[in-house]
Coordinates of C-alpha atoms in Angstrom, one line a residue:
Chain C
M1 CA 0.2 -0.4 0.5
K2 CA 2.5 2.4 1.0
F3 CA 4.6 1.3 -2.4
L4 CA 1.4 2.2 -4.3
R5 CA 1.1 5.7 -2.5
G6 CA 5.1 6.8 -3.3
F7 CA 4.6 5.4 -6.7
F8 CA 1.3 7.9 -7.7
V9 CA 3.5 10.3 -5.8
I10 CA 6.3 10.3 -8.0
L11 CA 4.0 9.7 -10.6
I12 CA 2.2 13.5 -9.6
F13 CA 5.5 14.6 -9.2
T14 CA 6.9 13.9 -12.5
I15 CA 3.5 15.1 -14.1
S16 CA 3.4 18.6 -12.4
C17 CA 7.3 19.1 -13.0
K18 CA 7.1 17.9 -17.3
N19 CA 3.8 20.7 -17.1
I20 CA 6.1 23.4 -16.2
E21 CA 8.9 22.5 -18.6
E22 CA 5.6 22.3 -21.1
K23 CA 4.2 25.6 -20.3
L24 CA 7.8 26.7 -21.0
D25 CA 8.9 25.4 -23.6
Y26 CA 11.0 27.8 -26.3
D27 CA 13.1 28.0 -29.3
Q28 CA 15.6 29.6 -27.1
E29 CA 17.1 29.4 -23.0
F30 CA 18.0 31.0 -20.5
T31 CA 21.0 28.8 -19.3
L32 CA 23.0 29.0 -16.0
K33 CA 26.3 30.5 -17.5
D34 CA 29.0 30.9 -13.7
S35 CA 28.8 31.5 -10.7
F36 CA 29.8 34.1 -8.4
E37 CA 30.6 34.9 -5.0
I38 CA 30.8 38.6 -3.6
N39 CA 32.9 38.2 0.1
L40 CA 31.3 40.4 2.9
D41 CA 33.4 41.6 6.4
D42 CA 31.5 41.7 9.7
K43 CA 29.8 45.3 9.2
T44 CA 28.1 44.4 6.4
D45 CA 24.6 42.3 6.0
Y46 CA 23.7 40.1 2.5
N47 CA 20.8 41.5 2.2
F48 CA 21.6 43.9 -0.8
Y49 CA 18.6 46.4 -1.0
Y50 CA 19.8 49.9 -2.8
Y51 CA 22.8 48.8 -5.7
D52 CA 23.6 49.5 -8.4
V53 CA 26.3 48.1 -11.1
V54 CA 28.3 50.7 -12.6
N55 CA 32.1 52.0 -13.7
W56 CA 34.5 52.8 -10.4
N57 CA 37.9 53.1 -11.8
E58 CA 37.5 50.9 -15.7
R59 CA 36.3 48.5 -13.2
E60 CA 32.5 46.8 -13.2
C61 CA 31.5 46.9 -10.0
L62 CA 28.9 46.5 -7.8
V63 CA 27.9 49.7 -5.9
V64 CA 25.4 49.2 -2.3
I65 CA 24.1 51.0 0.8
N66 CA 25.7 49.0 3.7
Q67 CA 23.5 50.6 6.4
V68 CA 25.2 48.3 8.8
N69 CA 28.7 50.8 8.8
N70 CA 26.7 53.9 7.3
S71 CA 28.5 54.0 3.8
L72 CA 28.6 53.2 -0.3
D73 CA 30.1 49.9 -0.9
F74 CA 32.3 48.8 -4.2
Y75 CA 32.3 45.2 -5.0
D76 CA 35.0 44.1 -8.3
L77 CA 32.4 42.2 -10.0
E78 CA 35.9 40.1 -11.7
S79 CA 37.5 39.6 -8.1
G80 CA 34.1 39.6 -6.1
N81 CA 36.1 41.7 -3.0
K82 CA 35.6 45.3 -1.6
K83 CA 37.6 47.8 -3.5
E84 CA 36.3 50.9 -2.0
T85 CA 34.1 52.5 0.6
I86 CA 32.6 56.0 0.7
P87 CA 31.5 56.7 4.3
I88 CA 27.4 58.7 4.7
P89 CA 26.8 61.1 6.3
I90 CA 24.5 60.7 9.0
D91 CA 24.6 63.0 11.5
G92 CA 26.1 66.9 11.4
P93 CA 24.6 69.4 8.9
F94 CA 24.8 67.5 6.5
G95 CA 22.9 64.3 7.8
L96 CA 20.9 62.1 5.9
G97 CA 19.5 60.4 8.8
Y98 CA 18.2 57.5 6.4
V99 CA 19.0 57.2 2.9
Q100 CA 16.9 56.2 0.8
G101 CA 18.7 55.6 -2.5
F102 CA 21.2 57.0 -4.6
T103 CA 22.5 57.6 -8.2
F104 CA 26.3 57.3 -9.3
V105 CA 26.9 59.3 -11.4
N106 CA 30.6 59.3 -12.0
S107 CA 32.8 58.2 -9.5
D108 CA 32.6 61.6 -8.2
S109 CA 29.3 62.7 -8.3
I110 CA 26.7 60.3 -6.7
F111 CA 23.6 61.8 -5.5
L112 CA 22.4 60.6 -2.1
Y113 CA 18.4 61.0 -1.3
R114 CA 16.8 61.9 2.0
R115 CA 13.5 59.7 2.8
G116 CA 10.3 61.1 1.9
T117 CA 11.3 64.7 0.2
F118 CA 14.0 66.3 -1.6
R119 CA 15.4 68.8 0.9
G120 CA 18.3 68.0 1.8
T121 CA 19.7 65.5 -1.2
L122 CA 22.9 65.1 -1.2
L123 CA 25.7 65.4 -4.2
I124 CA 29.1 63.6 -2.7
N125 CA 32.0 62.6 -4.5
S126 CA 34.2 60.1 -4.3
L127 CA 36.1 60.6 -1.1
G128 CA 32.4 61.1 0.2
E129 CA 33.1 65.0 0.7
V130 CA 29.7 67.4 0.4
K131 CA 29.5 69.1 -2.8
N132 CA 26.0 69.9 -3.2
S133 CA 23.4 70.2 -0.9
Y134 CA 19.6 70.8 -2.3
M135 CA 16.6 72.5 -1.0
P136 CA 14.0 73.2 -3.0
G137 CA 12.2 75.6 -1.6
V138 CA 8.9 74.7 0.4
K139 CA 6.2 76.9 -1.9
E140 CA 3.4 75.9 0.4
Q141 CA 2.7 73.8 3.0
S142 CA 1.0 71.2 0.9
A143 CA 1.8 67.0 0.7
K144 CA 3.9 68.1 -2.4
D145 CA 6.6 68.6 -0.6
L146 CA 5.9 65.2 1.1
I147 CA 7.2 63.3 -1.9
N148 CA 8.1 59.5 -1.1
H149 CA 10.9 58.8 -3.2
V150 CA 12.6 55.7 -3.2
S151 CA 15.6 54.9 -5.7
I152 CA 15.6 50.9 -5.1
P153 CA 16.9 48.3 -8.7
K154 CA 12.7 48.4 -8.8
N155 CA 12.8 52.1 -9.3
P156 CA 16.0 53.4 -9.7
T157 CA 15.9 57.1 -10.5
Y158 CA 18.3 58.3 -13.1
Y159 CA 20.0 61.3 -13.8
K160 CA 19.7 62.9 -17.4
N161 CA 19.4 66.5 -18.7
K162 CA 20.7 68.3 -16.1
N163 CA 17.2 66.4 -13.6
L164 CA 17.0 63.3 -11.5
Y165 CA 14.3 61.0 -13.0
F166 CA 12.5 59.5 -9.7
L167 CA 9.3 57.4 -8.9
S168 CA 7.7 58.0 -5.5
Y169 CA 6.1 55.6 -3.5
Q170 CA 2.4 56.6 -2.5
L171 CA 1.4 57.2 0.7
M172 CA -2.2 57.0 0.6
D173 CA -5.4 55.0 2.1
N174 CA -5.7 52.0 0.4
K175 CA -9.5 51.6 1.7
N176 CA -11.0 54.7 0.1
P177 CA -11.5 53.9 -3.9
D178 CA -11.2 57.6 -4.4
N179 CA -7.6 57.6 -4.4
F180 CA -7.1 55.2 -6.8
N181 CA -7.4 58.3 -10.1
K182 CA -5.9 58.7 -12.4
D183 CA -4.1 62.5 -10.8
V184 CA -2.6 60.0 -8.4
L185 CA 1.1 60.8 -10.1
H186 CA 3.8 58.7 -9.6
A187 CA 6.9 59.3 -11.3
G188 CA 8.1 63.5 -11.5
K189 CA 11.4 64.6 -11.8
F190 CA 13.8 67.1 -10.3
G191 CA 15.3 69.6 -11.9
I192 CA 19.1 70.4 -9.4
D193 CA 19.7 73.9 -11.1
S194 CA 15.8 74.9 -11.4
L195 CA 15.2 73.0 -8.2
D196 CA 11.7 72.6 -9.5
I197 CA 9.9 69.5 -9.1
S198 CA 7.0 68.2 -11.5
F199 CA 5.4 65.2 -11.7
E200 CA 5.1 63.0 -15.3
K201 CA 0.4 62.9 -16.1
Y202 CA 1.0 60.3 -18.1
S203 CA 2.2 58.1 -14.5
G204 CA -1.3 57.4 -13.2
F205 CA -2.7 54.5 -12.7
P206 CA -4.0 52.8 -16.0
P207 CA -8.1 52.9 -15.8
I208 CA -8.3 49.1 -14.6
F209 CA -7.1 50.5 -11.0
W210 CA -9.6 53.6 -10.9
D211 CA -12.3 53.8 -8.1
K212 CA -11.7 50.3 -6.7
T213 CA -9.8 49.1 -3.5
W214 CA -7.2 47.2 -4.0
N215 CA -4.0 46.0 -1.0
S216 CA -1.2 47.8 -1.3
P217 CA 1.4 44.9 -3.3
S218 CA -1.8 44.6 -6.2
T219 CA -0.6 48.9 -6.4
S220 CA 3.0 48.7 -7.1
V221 CA 5.2 49.4 -10.7
S222 CA 8.1 49.1 -11.7
R223 CA 9.6 51.9 -14.1
I224 CA 13.2 51.4 -15.5
M225 CA 15.1 53.3 -18.7
G226 CA 15.1 50.9 -21.0
H227 CA 16.4 50.3 -25.2
E228 CA 17.1 54.1 -26.5
D229 CA 16.0 56.3 -23.2
N230 CA 12.2 55.1 -23.0
W231 CA 10.2 54.6 -19.9
V232 CA 8.6 51.0 -19.4
Y233 CA 6.4 50.5 -16.5
S234 CA 5.6 47.3 -15.3
W235 CA 2.3 46.9 -12.8
D236 CA 3.0 44.5 -11.0
L237 CA -1.0 43.3 -11.5
L238 CA -1.0 43.6 -15.1
D239 CA 0.2 41.7 -17.5
S240 CA 0.8 43.9 -20.0
V241 CA 4.5 46.5 -20.4
F242 CA 3.9 50.1 -21.1
V243 CA 6.1 51.9 -23.1
Y244 CA 6.7 55.5 -23.1
D245 CA 9.5 57.7 -25.4
F246 CA 11.6 59.8 -22.8
D247 CA 9.5 63.3 -23.2
Y248 CA 6.0 60.4 -23.3
K249 CA 5.3 61.5 -26.8
I250 CA 4.4 57.9 -28.0
K251 CA 3.0 55.5 -26.2
K252 CA 3.0 51.5 -26.8
S253 CA 1.8 48.7 -25.3
Y254 CA 2.7 45.1 -24.5
Y255 CA 0.9 42.3 -23.4
V256 CA 3.7 39.7 -22.1
K257 CA 2.4 37.3 -19.7
S258 CA 4.0 34.4 -18.1
K259 CA 2.8 31.1 -19.3
L260 CA 2.7 30.3 -15.1
R261 CA 0.1 32.9 -14.7
P262 CA -3.5 32.2 -14.7
S263 CA -5.5 33.0 -17.7
K264 CA -8.6 34.4 -15.7
L265 CA -7.6 36.3 -12.5
D266 CA -10.5 36.8 -10.2
Y267 CA -9.2 40.1 -9.2
A268 CA -10.9 39.7 -5.5
E269 CA -7.7 38.5 -5.0
F270 CA -5.8 41.7 -5.2
S271 CA -8.4 44.1 -3.6
F272 CA -8.3 45.2 -0.4
P273 CA -8.8 44.1 2.3
N274 CA -7.6 40.5 0.6
E275 CA -3.8 40.0 1.1
T276 CA -2.5 38.6 -2.2
M277 CA 0.8 38.5 -0.2
G278 CA 2.7 39.8 -3.5
S279 CA 2.0 35.9 -5.4
N280 CA 0.7 35.9 -8.8
L281 CA 2.2 39.4 -9.4
Y282 CA 4.8 41.0 -11.5
Y283 CA 8.0 42.0 -9.5
S284 CA 10.1 43.9 -11.8
I285 CA 11.6 44.4 -15.0
K286 CA 15.5 45.0 -15.8
Y287 CA 16.9 46.1 -18.9
D288 CA 19.6 44.4 -19.8
R289 CA 21.8 46.8 -22.3
F290 CA 24.5 44.6 -23.4
R291 CA 22.5 42.4 -24.9
N292 CA 19.7 44.6 -25.8
C293 CA 17.0 42.6 -23.5
Y294 CA 14.3 42.8 -20.3
Y295 CA 14.1 40.4 -17.8
R296 CA 10.4 40.4 -16.1
I297 CA 10.2 38.4 -12.3
Y298 CA 6.9 36.5 -12.0
F299 CA 6.8 35.5 -8.4
A300 CA 3.7 32.3 -8.8
K301 CA 1.8 30.9 -6.2
P302 CA 3.7 28.8 -3.6
K303 CA 2.6 25.8 -1.7
D304 CA 2.4 27.3 1.9
K305 CA -0.8 28.8 3.2
V306 CA -0.8 32.5 3.5
E307 CA -1.1 31.6 7.1
E308 CA 2.1 29.5 7.0
I309 CA 4.2 32.6 5.5
P310 CA 5.5 35.8 7.5
G311 CA 4.2 39.0 6.3
I312 CA 8.5 40.2 6.0
H313 CA 10.2 37.9 4.7
R314 CA 7.3 36.6 2.5
F315 CA 9.2 36.5 -0.9
D316 CA 11.3 34.1 -0.3
F317 CA 8.4 31.4 0.1
F318 CA 7.5 32.5 -3.5
P319 CA 8.7 30.3 -6.5
F320 CA 9.2 32.4 -9.3
V321 CA 9.9 33.2 -13.2
I322 CA 12.0 35.2 -14.8
V323 CA 10.4 36.1 -18.6
V324 CA 13.4 37.0 -21.0
L325 CA 11.9 39.9 -23.4
D326 CA 13.6 41.1 -27.0
E327 CA 14.0 44.8 -27.3
N328 CA 10.7 44.4 -29.0
F329 CA 9.1 42.9 -25.4
K330 CA 8.6 39.8 -27.1
I331 CA 8.6 37.1 -25.0
I332 CA 11.9 35.0 -25.8
V333 CA 12.4 32.4 -23.1
E334 CA 10.7 31.8 -19.7
K335 CA 12.5 29.9 -16.9
F336 CA 10.9 28.7 -13.3
F337 CA 12.7 29.1 -10.7
P338 CA 12.4 26.6 -7.0
A339 CA 11.1 29.0 -4.0
K340 CA 13.2 29.5 -0.9
K341 CA 16.6 29.3 -2.5
Y342 CA 17.3 32.2 -4.8
K343 CA 16.4 36.2 -3.3
P344 CA 14.9 37.5 -7.1
T345 CA 14.3 41.1 -5.7
Q346 CA 18.6 41.7 -5.0
S347 CA 19.3 40.2 -8.6
F348 CA 21.1 42.2 -10.8
V349 CA 22.0 42.9 -14.6
G350 CA 26.0 43.0 -15.5
E351 CA 28.3 42.8 -18.5
K352 CA 28.5 38.6 -17.7
G353 CA 24.3 38.4 -17.4
L354 CA 22.4 38.1 -15.0
Y355 CA 23.7 38.0 -11.5
L356 CA 20.5 35.9 -9.8
P357 CA 21.6 35.4 -6.0
L358 CA 21.3 32.5 -3.5
S359 CA 20.4 34.9 0.0
N360 CA 17.0 33.6 0.3
G361 CA 16.8 33.4 3.9
L362 CA 15.4 30.0 3.9
N363 CA 18.3 28.5 1.8
P364 CA 19.7 26.1 4.1
E365 CA 22.9 26.9 2.3
L366 CA 23.3 30.5 3.4
K367 CA 26.6 32.1 4.7
E368 CA 26.4 34.9 6.1
N369 CA 30.1 35.9 5.2
K370 CA 29.4 35.8 1.2
I371 CA 26.7 36.4 -1.5
S372 CA 26.5 33.1 -3.9
Y373 CA 25.3 34.6 -7.2
E374 CA 24.4 32.0 -10.8
L375 CA 24.7 33.7 -13.9
Y376 CA 22.6 33.3 -16.6
Q377 CA 22.4 34.0 -19.9
V378 CA 19.9 33.3 -22.8
Q379 CA 21.6 30.5 -25.1
Chain X
M1 CA -28.5 20.5 0.4
N2 CA -29.0 23.8 3.0
N3 CA -29.0 21.4 5.6
I4 CA -25.6 19.9 4.6
L5 CA -24.4 23.4 3.8
N6 CA -25.4 25.3 8.0
T7 CA -24.0 21.8 9.3
S8 CA -20.5 22.5 7.3
L9 CA -20.4 26.2 8.1
I10 CA -20.6 25.9 11.9
F11 CA -18.4 22.6 11.9
L12 CA -15.5 25.0 10.0
L13 CA -16.7 27.9 12.5
L14 CA -16.1 25.8 15.4
I15 CA -12.2 24.7 14.4
S16 CA -11.7 28.2 13.2
C17 CA -11.8 28.9 17.3
K18 CA -9.5 26.4 18.5
P19 CA -6.8 28.3 17.5
N20 CA -7.8 31.2 19.1
A21 CA -8.3 29.9 22.7
K22 CA -5.0 31.1 23.5
N23 CA -4.9 34.7 23.9
L24 CA -2.9 37.4 24.0
D25 CA -1.5 36.5 27.4
S26 CA -0.4 33.4 27.4
R27 CA 1.3 33.9 24.0
L28 CA 3.3 36.5 25.4
N29 CA 4.4 34.1 28.7
E30 CA 4.6 31.6 26.6
F31 CA 7.9 33.6 25.0
I32 CA 8.6 35.5 28.2
K33 CA 9.0 31.5 29.2
I34 CA 10.8 30.1 26.7
N35 CA 13.4 33.1 26.0
K36 CA 14.1 33.4 30.6
I37 CA 12.5 37.1 30.5
N38 CA 11.4 38.5 33.7
H39 CA 7.2 38.3 34.2
G40 CA 6.1 42.0 33.9
K41 CA 8.8 43.8 32.2
A42 CA 7.8 45.7 28.5
I43 CA 8.7 44.1 25.3
F44 CA 9.8 45.5 22.0
F45 CA 9.6 43.9 19.3
I46 CA 11.6 44.6 15.6
G47 CA 11.9 42.8 13.0
L48 CA 14.8 43.6 10.7
D49 CA 14.3 41.0 7.4
E50 CA 13.3 42.8 4.7
C51 CA 12.9 46.2 6.4
P52 CA 16.2 48.5 5.6
V53 CA 13.6 51.2 7.4
C54 CA 12.8 50.0 10.5
Y55 CA 16.9 49.0 11.1
S56 CA 17.9 52.6 11.0
E57 CA 14.7 54.7 12.4
F58 CA 15.4 52.3 15.5
Q59 CA 19.2 53.2 15.6
N60 CA 19.9 54.6 19.4
L61 CA 17.9 52.4 21.3
S62 CA 20.1 52.7 24.3
K63 CA 19.3 56.1 24.8
V64 CA 15.4 55.8 24.3
F65 CA 16.0 52.5 26.7
E66 CA 17.5 54.7 29.4
N67 CA 15.4 55.2 33.0
S68 CA 13.0 52.5 30.8
D69 CA 13.1 48.9 31.8
V70 CA 12.2 47.1 28.2
T71 CA 13.5 44.0 27.0
T72 CA 13.7 44.9 23.3
V73 CA 13.3 41.4 21.2
V74 CA 15.2 41.5 17.5
I75 CA 13.2 39.4 14.8
S76 CA 16.1 38.6 11.8
R77 CA 17.9 35.9 10.2
S78 CA 20.7 38.0 9.5
K79 CA 23.8 37.7 12.5
V80 CA 25.6 40.9 10.9
K81 CA 22.4 43.2 11.3
S82 CA 21.2 42.2 14.9
V83 CA 24.6 42.3 16.2
N84 CA 25.4 45.7 15.7
F85 CA 21.3 46.5 15.7
I86 CA 21.5 46.0 19.8
E87 CA 24.9 47.0 20.3
E88 CA 24.9 49.6 23.5
I89 CA 21.2 47.9 24.9
D90 CA 21.6 46.5 28.1
F91 CA 18.2 43.2 27.6
F92 CA 17.4 42.4 24.4
I93 CA 16.8 38.8 22.7
I94 CA 17.7 37.6 19.0
D95 CA 14.6 35.7 17.8
S96 CA 16.1 33.9 14.9
T97 CA 13.6 31.5 14.2
Y98 CA 10.5 33.9 13.6
L99 CA 9.6 32.6 17.2
A100 CA 7.4 36.0 18.0
W101 CA 5.5 35.6 14.4
E102 CA 5.0 32.1 15.1
L103 CA 3.2 32.8 19.0
K104 CA 1.2 35.8 16.6
L105 CA 3.3 38.1 18.7
F106 CA 4.5 39.9 15.4
Q107 CA 3.7 40.7 11.9
S108 CA 5.5 43.8 10.4
L109 CA 5.1 47.2 12.3
P110 CA 7.6 47.1 15.4
V111 CA 5.2 46.5 18.4
L112 CA 5.2 47.4 22.2
Y113 CA 4.3 45.0 24.9
K114 CA 3.4 46.7 28.2
L115 CA 1.5 45.4 30.8
N116 CA -2.0 46.8 32.1
E117 CA -3.4 46.1 35.0
G118 CA -2.8 42.7 35.2
H119 CA -2.8 42.0 31.5
Y120 CA -0.2 42.8 28.1
D121 CA -1.4 45.7 25.7
S122 CA 0.0 45.9 22.4
I123 CA 0.8 49.2 21.5
P124 CA 1.9 49.2 17.3
I125 CA 4.8 51.6 16.6
N126 CA 5.6 53.1 13.5
H127 CA 8.6 55.8 14.7
I128 CA 10.8 56.2 17.0
A129 CA 9.0 59.5 18.7
K130 CA 5.9 56.8 19.6
L131 CA 7.8 54.3 21.3
K132 CA 9.4 57.1 23.6
K133 CA 6.1 58.6 24.3
N134 CA 4.8 55.5 25.2
L135 CA 7.9 54.7 27.0
N136 CA 7.6 58.0 29.4
H137 CA 4.0 57.6 29.7
E138 CA 4.7 54.0 31.6
E139 CA 7.6 55.8 33.7
N140 CA 5.1 59.0 34.8

């Protein structure tokens, strides 16, 4: 009897595995090309939240905000060792308190952002010296002065033509359907000479969101600068990706649904107060300028019950798919990854491919003195 | 058909009531017993994983805890973060197994538990000023 039960379990497991492979059958493959490790000291946490890949003294480096040490740390993507540490002013006249991201322009120009406002944004050089502090005037005591600007890999802030192009996270009551309308704008720019802040009128919620209630994970968006400086909007809830030219004059949309996402969605799952926990949603989109393609991350439903998943690290419990798109947003290939091993929210693109960390909090092989990565490329 | 539905609903209701049998005091007392905390002390739970803001907002807790008898429970799998976070705090516990979450004492926001007329009150703490205010109130 036990033998029969075991046989059926294996049979079901085999069928279900086959299903995923069959569903994700493409002409091309997204293959493991290499592995890589970053070595950490005892003042560096293995969770990287604010980071970017930059050119530092002719070396490709991953630059990371180190919260424990209050510094910007540069890791060589060849050796995996720390090359440079720049202190971040936390206290004193230019003290930032909590740093909510950065923009690396070049080794002598790095913008550091304060939480909730552009007032006090700093420009520092490679020695950590403050070269400028920006204080846009408070024209009126209004909510406009409070801008929950966050620069993270899901929504980096870009520097171009003396403007910082940012994305703002909404601070609003999800219970009120009136708060979901086209006038709630997400993207804006801050002029570093003019000190003007303005919002982009096409960056509001798409119509499907309007006049309804949603739980927070479902309202999130990933906005990046892609091929030819186009703006790419990947809403976590929507299969379609919206692409605007740099000046928002031309808009196109592309249907890029993961084959593992159900075709018919019950939107009640994503409505307030139902707690979706962030699965069955896309997470972010990344542009690979070396291969001129995009990677879109989709979090599938976990096997664990929602009540067994701590909200504070829920993503660790979700299996996920990386959807690879060509420059015209046509799906080239999709690859499925199991839960509890990888940390796709902390992945990044480098010259050698997509770096996928194995620093999932539930990975039994996780070490605190290094981050291991798998490097993937389309074949 | 309606009868079956009603019976099923009552059955589900009965089942769903069972896990709630443990009230806040007993869950907190279980945590206190396991971690050998002095009963009656205020306990502050803070999760550092996936919350970079929490780490920065609640740094320098030792200054806030001056003259207050509080045990801090740092919920994190990262030793680097926990060890650096609790520097200079006198009374702390590192919960790397998420026991606080299992006992439903912590969801995502930091929370302070204070004894009030023999029972524990839970106070969500979204910024350090609120923590200060609640601890001062305790002294008064």
